[in-house]
Amino acid sequence: MKDLQAIELFAGGGGLLLGTSLAGFDHLAAVEWDHDCCRTLRANRDAGHPLMGGVPVIESDVRAVDWSFAPDELDLLAGGPPCQPFSLGGLARAALDPRDMFPAYTRTLARLKPRAFIVENVKGLTRASFHDYYEYILLRLRHPLVTAREGETWREHAERLSRELTAGVHDELRYEVVPTVVDAADYGVGQHRHRVIMVGFRSDVQAQWAFPKPTHSGAALLAAQRDGRYWAWHGMGPGTPLARGGGDPSLRPWRTVRDALDGLPEPGVGGLSGHEPRYGAKAYAGHTGSVLDEPSKAIKAGVHGVPGGENMMRFPDGSVRYYTVREAARIQGFPDGYRFEGSWGVALRQIGNAVPVELARVVASSVATALREDDARKAMGMELESLEAERERS
C-alpha cells in the first residue's frame, strides 16, 4: 500500500494535524496565517516531534497559496475554517463575517480534488438561524467546481446550483458528504466539546464509510463512580458522582479532568514547560469552572479573549484556579512534549481553537481505512483484469 498524503488548511496549533498524523497520513504542507500558531508548528517540527514529520509550514492566507507543489492525486484535505462566524461566543454573522473561510476551503477543494476531506467546525453552524447557509456549505462541498459568478450572492448561487443539479449538470467532480454532530467526550476526550464534522469522499472512491461510533459514555462513568471503581482507580475515597450520565453503559467511561491530568505534578513543580501557575481566577454565578470528576467544559477562545469560566478548574472545597497551558493541552489530547509558543493567553487561544487530537485520530483513522480499502479493491480489480487478458491471449 502506498503512503497516504494529506494537506492541512487552517492548521492552527496543530490538533487536527497531530490526529491525522497518528492515523497514518504524511503531510505535504500545513497552511496557517496566524504567526503565533506558525511559531508553534515550526518549533515542534524543528524539535523533531515525531508527529510533525518535517511538515512544511506555509504562513499565508489560504487564498494566496501556490498549489503547484501538490500531487495530482492527493488523499486527504483537512482543516477547520475559522469558527467565529458561527460560534455562540462570537458575533454569529455567518456569510456576512469576513472571517468566513468556507468559500476559500471549497476553492481549494476544487483545485486539489483530494480523494477525501475532513472539515471541522462549531456546533453553532447547525443552528436554525444558519440553516440555509449550512445547507449551502454542504452543497458547495458536494460540488466544489461550481463557483459563484461575479456579483452573485450566496443565496443566488445556491438557488442556481440547485436548479442546475436538478437538470443533471455538474457531475464532473462530486463528493459524497456525511455531516455529524459529536461530543468529543464520547470519543475519549476529557472535555465536553460539541462540534460538527463533515467528511467527504470523491464519488469515484468506493468507500463503505460511516462516522465512527462512540467509544465512551457518561452512563459508564456514572456506573464506575457509583460502584467505587472510579475512585479506586485514583486511590481516593468516594466522591460526588455525576448527576446523570447518558449513552451506552457498556462503553468505556468518559474521561474526566482528573483522568486527563493524571501524573502531572502540581503547577510550578518539576520545571515542566507550560506548567507554571497562573493566579487570579474567581468563581461567581455562571463562572464556576470545571469540576475534577467530570469531563471539562469546552476550552474556548472567543472574540472577547479566553473565558475564565471554561478555562479554570473547581476543587471540591469550592476554590478555583486557571488551567496551566500544559493542563489545557492534556485535556485537548496534546502530548506533553508538544510545546506552544506565546503567552498563557496566546497559548490558550491556540489550544481552545484546536480539534482534540484523539477525536481527530478516530475520524482520520476511519477515513484512512476507507481509502486503503478502496486502494485494495482497485488493485484487485486490476489484477483480475490482467488475469482475464492473459487468459484471452492464451
CSV table of N, CA and C in Angstrom, one decimal, residues 12-132:
chain,number,residue,atom,x,y,z
A,12,GLY,N,-3.8,26.0,12.6
A,12,GLY,CA,-3.8,26.5,14.0
A,12,GLY,C,-2.7,25.9,14.8
A,13,GLY,N,-2.9,25.5,16.0
A,13,GLY,CA,-1.9,25.0,16.9
A,13,GLY,C,-1.6,23.5,16.6
A,14,GLY,N,-2.3,22.8,15.7
A,14,GLY,CA,-1.9,21.5,15.3
A,14,GLY,C,-2.7,20.3,15.8
A,15,GLY,N,-3.9,20.5,16.4
A,15,GLY,CA,-4.6,19.4,16.9
A,15,GLY,C,-5.1,18.4,15.8
A,16,LEU,N,-5.7,18.9,14.7
A,16,LEU,CA,-6.1,18.1,13.6
A,16,LEU,C,-4.9,17.5,12.9
A,17,LEU,N,-3.8,18.2,12.8
A,17,LEU,CA,-2.6,17.8,12.2
A,17,LEU,C,-2.0,16.6,12.9
A,18,LEU,N,-2.0,16.7,14.2
A,18,LEU,CA,-1.4,15.5,15.0
A,18,LEU,C,-2.3,14.3,14.9
A,19,GLY,N,-3.6,14.5,15.0
A,19,GLY,CA,-4.6,13.4,14.9
A,19,GLY,C,-4.5,12.7,13.6
A,20,THR,N,-4.4,13.4,12.5
A,20,THR,CA,-4.3,12.8,11.1
A,20,THR,C,-2.9,12.1,11.0
A,21,SER,N,-1.9,12.7,11.6
A,21,SER,CA,-0.6,12.0,11.6
A,21,SER,C,-0.6,10.7,12.3
A,22,LEU,N,-1.3,10.7,13.5
A,22,LEU,CA,-1.5,9.4,14.2
A,22,LEU,C,-2.3,8.4,13.4
A,23,ALA,N,-3.1,8.9,12.5
A,23,ALA,CA,-3.9,8.0,11.7
A,23,ALA,C,-3.2,7.4,10.5
A,24,GLY,N,-1.9,7.9,10.3
A,24,GLY,CA,-1.1,7.4,9.2
A,24,GLY,C,-0.9,8.3,8.0
A,25,PHE,N,-1.4,9.5,8.1
A,25,PHE,CA,-1.2,10.4,6.9
A,25,PHE,C,0.1,11.2,7.0
A,26,ASP,N,0.8,11.3,5.9
A,26,ASP,CA,2.0,12.1,5.8
A,26,ASP,C,1.6,13.5,5.2
A,27,HIS,N,2.0,14.5,5.8
A,27,HIS,CA,1.6,15.9,5.4
A,27,HIS,C,2.5,16.5,4.5
A,28,LEU,N,2.0,17.0,3.4
A,28,LEU,CA,2.8,17.7,2.4
A,28,LEU,C,2.9,19.2,2.8
A,29,ALA,N,2.0,19.7,3.5
A,29,ALA,CA,2.0,21.1,3.9
A,29,ALA,C,1.0,21.4,5.0
A,30,ALA,N,1.2,22.3,5.9
A,30,ALA,CA,0.3,22.8,6.8
A,30,ALA,C,0.2,24.3,6.6
A,31,VAL,N,-1.0,24.8,6.3
A,31,VAL,CA,-1.2,26.2,6.0
A,31,VAL,C,-1.9,26.9,7.1
A,32,GLU,N,-1.3,28.0,7.6
A,32,GLU,CA,-1.9,28.8,8.7
A,32,GLU,C,-1.4,30.3,8.6
A,33,TRP,N,-2.3,31.2,8.8
A,33,TRP,CA,-1.9,32.6,8.6
A,33,TRP,C,-1.5,33.2,9.9
A,34,ASP,N,-1.9,32.7,11.1
A,34,ASP,CA,-1.6,33.3,12.4
A,34,ASP,C,-0.1,33.0,12.7
A,35,HIS,N,0.6,34.1,13.0
A,35,HIS,CA,2.1,34.0,13.2
A,35,HIS,C,2.4,33.1,14.5
A,36,ASP,N,1.6,33.3,15.6
A,36,ASP,CA,1.9,32.5,16.8
A,36,ASP,C,1.7,31.0,16.6
A,37,CYS,N,0.6,30.7,15.8
A,37,CYS,CA,0.4,29.3,15.5
A,37,CYS,C,1.5,28.7,14.7
A,38,CYS,N,2.0,29.5,13.7
A,38,CYS,CA,3.1,29.0,12.9
A,38,CYS,C,4.3,28.8,13.7
A,39,ARG,N,4.5,29.7,14.7
A,39,ARG,CA,5.7,29.6,15.5
A,39,ARG,C,5.6,28.2,16.3
A,40,THR,N,4.4,27.9,16.8
A,40,THR,CA,4.2,26.7,17.5
A,40,THR,C,4.5,25.5,16.6
A,41,LEU,N,3.9,25.5,15.4
A,41,LEU,CA,4.1,24.4,14.4
A,41,LEU,C,5.6,24.2,14.1
A,42,ARG,N,6.2,25.3,13.8
A,42,ARG,CA,7.7,25.2,13.4
A,42,ARG,C,8.5,24.8,14.6
A,43,ALA,N,8.2,25.3,15.8
A,43,ALA,CA,9.0,24.9,17.0
A,43,ALA,C,9.0,23.4,17.2
A,44,ASN,N,7.8,22.8,17.1
A,44,ASN,CA,7.7,21.4,17.3
A,44,ASN,C,8.3,20.6,16.2
A,45,ARG,N,8.1,21.0,15.0
A,45,ARG,CA,8.7,20.4,13.8
A,45,ARG,C,10.2,20.4,13.9
A,46,ASP,N,10.8,21.6,14.2
A,46,ASP,CA,12.2,21.7,14.3
A,46,ASP,C,12.8,21.0,15.5
A,47,ALA,N,12.0,20.8,16.5
A,47,ALA,CA,12.5,20.0,17.7
A,47,ALA,C,12.4,18.5,17.4
A,48,GLY,N,11.9,18.1,16.2
A,48,GLY,CA,11.9,16.7,15.9
A,48,GLY,C,10.7,16.0,16.5
A,49,HIS,N,9.6,16.7,16.7
A,49,HIS,CA,8.4,16.0,17.3
A,49,HIS,C,8.0,14.9,16.3
A,50,PRO,N,7.8,13.7,16.8
A,50,PRO,CA,7.6,12.5,15.8
A,50,PRO,C,6.3,12.7,15.0
A,51,LEU,N,5.3,13.4,15.5
A,51,LEU,CA,4.1,13.5,14.8
A,51,LEU,C,4.1,14.7,13.7
A,52,MET,N,5.1,15.5,13.8
A,52,MET,CA,5.2,16.6,12.8
A,52,MET,C,5.8,16.2,11.5
A,53,GLY,N,6.8,15.2,11.6
A,53,GLY,CA,7.4,14.6,10.4
A,53,GLY,C,8.0,15.6,9.4
A,54,GLY,N,8.5,16.7,9.9
A,54,GLY,CA,9.2,17.7,9.0
A,54,GLY,C,8.2,18.4,8.1
A,55,VAL,N,7.0,18.5,8.4
A,55,VAL,CA,5.9,19.1,7.6
A,55,VAL,C,6.3,20.6,7.2
A,56,PRO,N,6.2,21.0,6.0
A,56,PRO,CA,6.4,22.4,5.6
A,56,PRO,C,5.3,23.2,6.1
A,57,VAL,N,5.6,24.3,6.8
A,57,VAL,CA,4.6,25.2,7.4
A,57,VAL,C,4.5,26.4,6.5
A,58,ILE,N,3.4,26.7,5.9
A,58,ILE,CA,3.2,27.8,5.0
A,58,ILE,C,2.4,28.9,5.7
A,59,GLU,N,3.1,30.0,6.1
A,59,GLU,CA,2.4,31.0,6.8
A,59,GLU,C,1.8,32.0,5.8
A,60,SER,N,0.5,31.8,5.5
A,60,SER,CA,-0.2,32.5,4.5
A,60,SER,C,-1.7,32.4,4.6
A,61,ASP,N,-2.4,33.4,4.0
A,61,ASP,CA,-3.8,33.2,3.8
A,61,ASP,C,-4.0,32.1,2.8
A,62,VAL,N,-4.9,31.2,3.0
A,62,VAL,CA,-5.2,30.0,2.2
A,62,VAL,C,-5.4,30.4,0.7
A,63,ARG,N,-6.0,31.6,0.5
A,63,ARG,CA,-6.4,32.0,-0.8
A,63,ARG,C,-5.2,32.5,-1.6
A,64,ALA,N,-4.0,32.7,-1.0
A,64,ALA,CA,-2.8,33.2,-1.7
A,64,ALA,C,-1.8,32.1,-1.9
A,65,VAL,N,-2.1,30.8,-1.5
A,65,VAL,CA,-1.1,29.7,-1.7
A,65,VAL,C,-1.0,29.3,-3.1
A,66,ASP,N,0.2,29.1,-3.5
A,66,ASP,CA,0.5,28.5,-4.9
A,66,ASP,C,0.5,27.0,-4.7
A,67,TRP,N,-0.4,26.3,-5.3
A,67,TRP,CA,-0.6,24.9,-5.1
A,67,TRP,C,0.1,24.0,-6.1
A,68,SER,N,1.1,24.6,-6.8
A,68,SER,CA,1.8,23.9,-7.9
A,68,SER,C,2.6,22.7,-7.3
A,69,PHE,N,2.9,22.7,-6.0
A,69,PHE,CA,3.6,21.6,-5.5
A,69,PHE,C,2.8,20.4,-5.2
A,70,ALA,N,1.5,20.5,-5.2
A,70,ALA,CA,0.5,19.5,-4.8
A,70,ALA,C,0.5,18.3,-5.8
A,71,PRO,N,0.4,17.1,-5.4
A,71,PRO,CA,0.3,16.0,-6.3
A,71,PRO,C,-1.0,15.9,-7.1
A,72,ASP,N,-0.9,15.2,-8.2
A,72,ASP,CA,-2.2,15.0,-9.0
A,72,ASP,C,-3.2,14.3,-8.2
A,73,GLU,N,-2.8,13.4,-7.3
A,73,GLU,CA,-3.8,12.6,-6.6
A,73,GLU,C,-3.5,12.7,-5.1
A,74,LEU,N,-4.1,13.7,-4.5
A,74,LEU,CA,-4.0,13.9,-3.0
A,74,LEU,C,-5.0,13.0,-2.3
A,75,ASP,N,-4.6,12.4,-1.2
A,75,ASP,CA,-5.5,11.6,-0.5
A,75,ASP,C,-6.5,12.3,0.4
A,76,LEU,N,-6.0,13.3,1.1
A,76,LEU,CA,-6.8,14.0,2.1
A,76,LEU,C,-6.6,15.5,2.2
A,77,LEU,N,-7.6,16.3,2.2
A,77,LEU,CA,-7.6,17.7,2.6
A,77,LEU,C,-8.3,17.9,3.9
A,78,ALA,N,-7.6,18.4,4.9
A,78,ALA,CA,-8.2,18.5,6.2
A,78,ALA,C,-8.1,19.9,6.7
A,79,GLY,N,-9.1,20.4,7.5
A,79,GLY,CA,-9.0,21.7,8.1
A,79,GLY,C,-10.3,22.1,8.7
A,80,GLY,N,-10.1,23.1,9.6
A,80,GLY,CA,-11.3,23.7,10.3
A,80,GLY,C,-11.3,25.1,10.0
A,81,PRO,N,-12.1,25.6,9.1
A,81,PRO,CA,-12.2,27.0,8.8
A,81,PRO,C,-12.6,27.8,10.1
A,82,PRO,N,-12.1,29.0,10.2
A,82,PRO,CA,-12.4,29.8,11.4
A,82,PRO,C,-13.8,29.7,11.9
A,83,CYS,N,-14.1,29.4,13.1
A,83,CYS,CA,-15.4,29.1,13.6
A,83,CYS,C,-16.1,30.4,14.2
A,84,GLN,N,-15.4,31.5,14.3
A,84,GLN,CA,-16.1,32.7,15.0
A,84,GLN,C,-17.3,33.1,14.3
A,85,PRO,N,-17.4,33.0,12.9
A,85,PRO,CA,-18.7,33.4,12.3
A,85,PRO,C,-19.9,32.7,12.7
A,86,PHE,N,-19.7,31.5,13.3
A,86,PHE,CA,-20.9,30.6,13.7
A,86,PHE,C,-20.9,30.3,15.2
A,87,SER,N,-19.9,30.8,15.9
A,87,SER,CA,-19.8,30.5,17.4
A,87,SER,C,-20.7,31.3,18.2
A,88,LEU,N,-21.3,30.6,19.3
A,88,LEU,CA,-22.1,31.3,20.2
A,88,LEU,C,-21.3,32.4,21.0
A,89,GLY,N,-20.0,32.2,21.0
A,89,GLY,CA,-19.1,33.2,21.7
A,89,GLY,C,-18.7,34.3,20.8
A,90,GLY,N,-19.0,34.2,19.5
A,90,GLY,CA,-18.6,35.2,18.5
A,90,GLY,C,-19.8,36.1,18.2
A,91,LEU,N,-19.7,36.7,17.0
A,91,LEU,CA,-20.7,37.6,16.6
A,91,LEU,C,-21.8,37.0,15.7
A,92,ALA,N,-21.6,35.7,15.4
A,92,ALA,CA,-22.6,34.9,14.7
A,92,ALA,C,-23.2,35.6,13.4
A,93,ARG,N,-22.3,36.0,12.6
A,93,ARG,CA,-22.7,36.8,11.3
A,93,ARG,C,-22.6,35.9,10.1
A,94,ALA,N,-22.1,34.6,10.2
A,94,ALA,CA,-22.1,33.7,9.1
A,94,ALA,C,-21.5,34.3,7.9
A,95,ALA,N,-22.2,34.3,6.7
A,95,ALA,CA,-21.6,34.7,5.5
A,95,ALA,C,-21.3,36.2,5.5
A,96,LEU,N,-21.8,37.0,6.4
A,96,LEU,CA,-21.5,38.4,6.4
A,96,LEU,C,-20.2,38.7,7.2
A,97,ASP,N,-19.6,37.6,7.8
A,97,ASP,CA,-18.4,37.8,8.5
A,97,ASP,C,-17.2,37.6,7.6
A,98,PRO,N,-16.3,38.6,7.6
A,98,PRO,CA,-15.1,38.5,6.7
A,98,PRO,C,-14.2,37.3,7.1
A,99,ARG,N,-14.4,36.7,8.3
A,99,ARG,CA,-13.6,35.6,8.7
A,99,ARG,C,-14.2,34.2,8.2
A,100,ASP,N,-15.3,34.3,7.5
A,100,ASP,CA,-15.9,33.1,6.9
A,100,ASP,C,-15.0,32.5,5.8
A,101,MET,N,-14.3,31.4,6.1
A,101,MET,CA,-13.4,30.8,5.2
A,101,MET,C,-13.9,29.6,4.4
A,102,PHE,N,-15.2,29.3,4.5
A,102,PHE,CA,-15.7,28.2,3.8
A,102,PHE,C,-15.6,28.4,2.3
A,103,PRO,N,-15.8,29.6,1.7
A,103,PRO,CA,-15.5,29.7,0.3
A,103,PRO,C,-14.1,29.4,-0.1
A,104,ALA,N,-13.2,29.8,0.8
A,104,ALA,CA,-11.7,29.6,0.5
A,104,ALA,C,-11.5,28.1,0.5
A,105,TYR,N,-12.1,27.4,1.5
A,105,TYR,CA,-11.9,25.9,1.6
A,105,TYR,C,-12.4,25.2,0.3
A,106,THR,N,-13.6,25.6,-0.1
A,106,THR,CA,-14.2,24.9,-1.3
A,106,THR,C,-13.4,25.2,-2.5
A,107,ARG,N,-12.8,26.4,-2.7
A,107,ARG,CA,-12.0,26.7,-3.8
A,107,ARG,C,-10.7,25.9,-3.8
A,108,THR,N,-10.2,25.7,-2.6
A,108,THR,CA,-9.0,24.8,-2.5
A,108,THR,C,-9.4,23.4,-2.8
A,109,LEU,N,-10.5,22.9,-2.3
A,109,LEU,CA,-11.1,21.6,-2.6
A,109,LEU,C,-11.2,21.4,-4.1
A,110,ALA,N,-11.7,22.4,-4.8
A,110,ALA,CA,-11.9,22.3,-6.3
A,110,ALA,C,-10.5,22.2,-7.0
A,111,ARG,N,-9.5,22.9,-6.4
A,111,ARG,CA,-8.2,23.0,-7.0
A,111,ARG,C,-7.4,21.7,-6.8
A,112,LEU,N,-7.5,21.1,-5.6
A,112,LEU,CA,-6.7,19.9,-5.3
A,112,LEU,C,-7.4,18.6,-5.6
A,113,LYS,N,-8.7,18.6,-5.6
A,113,LYS,CA,-9.5,17.4,-5.9
A,113,LYS,C,-9.1,16.2,-5.1
A,114,PRO,N,-9.0,16.3,-3.8
A,114,PRO,CA,-8.5,15.1,-3.0
A,114,PRO,C,-9.5,14.0,-3.0
A,115,ARG,N,-9.1,12.8,-2.7
A,115,ARG,CA,-10.0,11.6,-2.6
A,115,ARG,C,-10.9,11.8,-1.5
A,116,ALA,N,-10.5,12.5,-0.4
A,116,ALA,CA,-11.4,12.6,0.8
A,116,ALA,C,-11.1,14.0,1.4
A,117,PHE,N,-12.0,14.5,2.2
A,117,PHE,CA,-11.7,15.7,3.0
A,117,PHE,C,-12.4,15.5,4.4
A,118,ILE,N,-11.8,16.3,5.3
A,118,ILE,CA,-12.4,16.4,6.7
A,118,ILE,C,-12.5,17.9,7.0
A,119,VAL,N,-13.7,18.3,7.4
A,119,VAL,CA,-13.9,19.7,7.8
A,119,VAL,C,-14.5,19.7,9.2
A,120,GLU,N,-13.9,20.5,10.1
A,120,GLU,CA,-14.5,20.6,11.5
A,120,GLU,C,-14.9,22.0,11.8
A,121,ASN,N,-16.0,22.2,12.5
A,121,ASN,CA,-16.5,23.5,12.9
A,121,ASN,C,-17.3,23.4,14.1
A,122,VAL,N,-17.7,24.5,14.6
A,122,VAL,CA,-18.5,24.6,15.9
A,122,VAL,C,-20.0,24.1,15.6
A,123,LYS,N,-20.6,23.5,16.6
A,123,LYS,CA,-22.0,23.1,16.5
A,123,LYS,C,-22.9,24.2,16.2
A,124,GLY,N,-22.5,25.4,16.5
A,124,GLY,CA,-23.4,26.6,16.2
A,124,GLY,C,-23.7,26.7,14.7
A,125,LEU,N,-22.8,26.2,13.9
A,125,LEU,CA,-23.1,26.2,12.4
A,125,LEU,C,-24.4,25.5,12.1
A,126,THR,N,-24.9,24.6,12.9
A,126,THR,CA,-26.1,23.8,12.6
A,126,THR,C,-27.3,24.5,13.3
A,127,ARG,N,-27.2,25.7,13.9
A,127,ARG,CA,-28.3,26.3,14.5
A,127,ARG,C,-29.4,26.7,13.4
A,128,ALA,N,-30.6,26.8,13.8
A,128,ALA,CA,-31.7,27.1,12.9
A,128,ALA,C,-31.5,28.4,12.2
A,129,SER,N,-30.9,29.4,12.8
A,129,SER,CA,-30.7,30.7,12.2
A,129,SER,C,-29.6,30.6,11.0
A,130,PHE,N,-28.8,29.6,11.0
A,130,PHE,CA,-27.8,29.4,10.0
A,130,PHE,C,-28.2,28.3,9.0
A,131,HIS,N,-29.5,27.8,9.1
A,131,HIS,CA,-29.8,26.6,8.4
A,131,HIS,C,-29.6,26.7,6.9
A,132,ASP,N,-30.0,27.8,6.3
A,132,ASP,CA,-29.9,28.0,4.8
A,132,ASP,C,-28.4,28.0,4.4
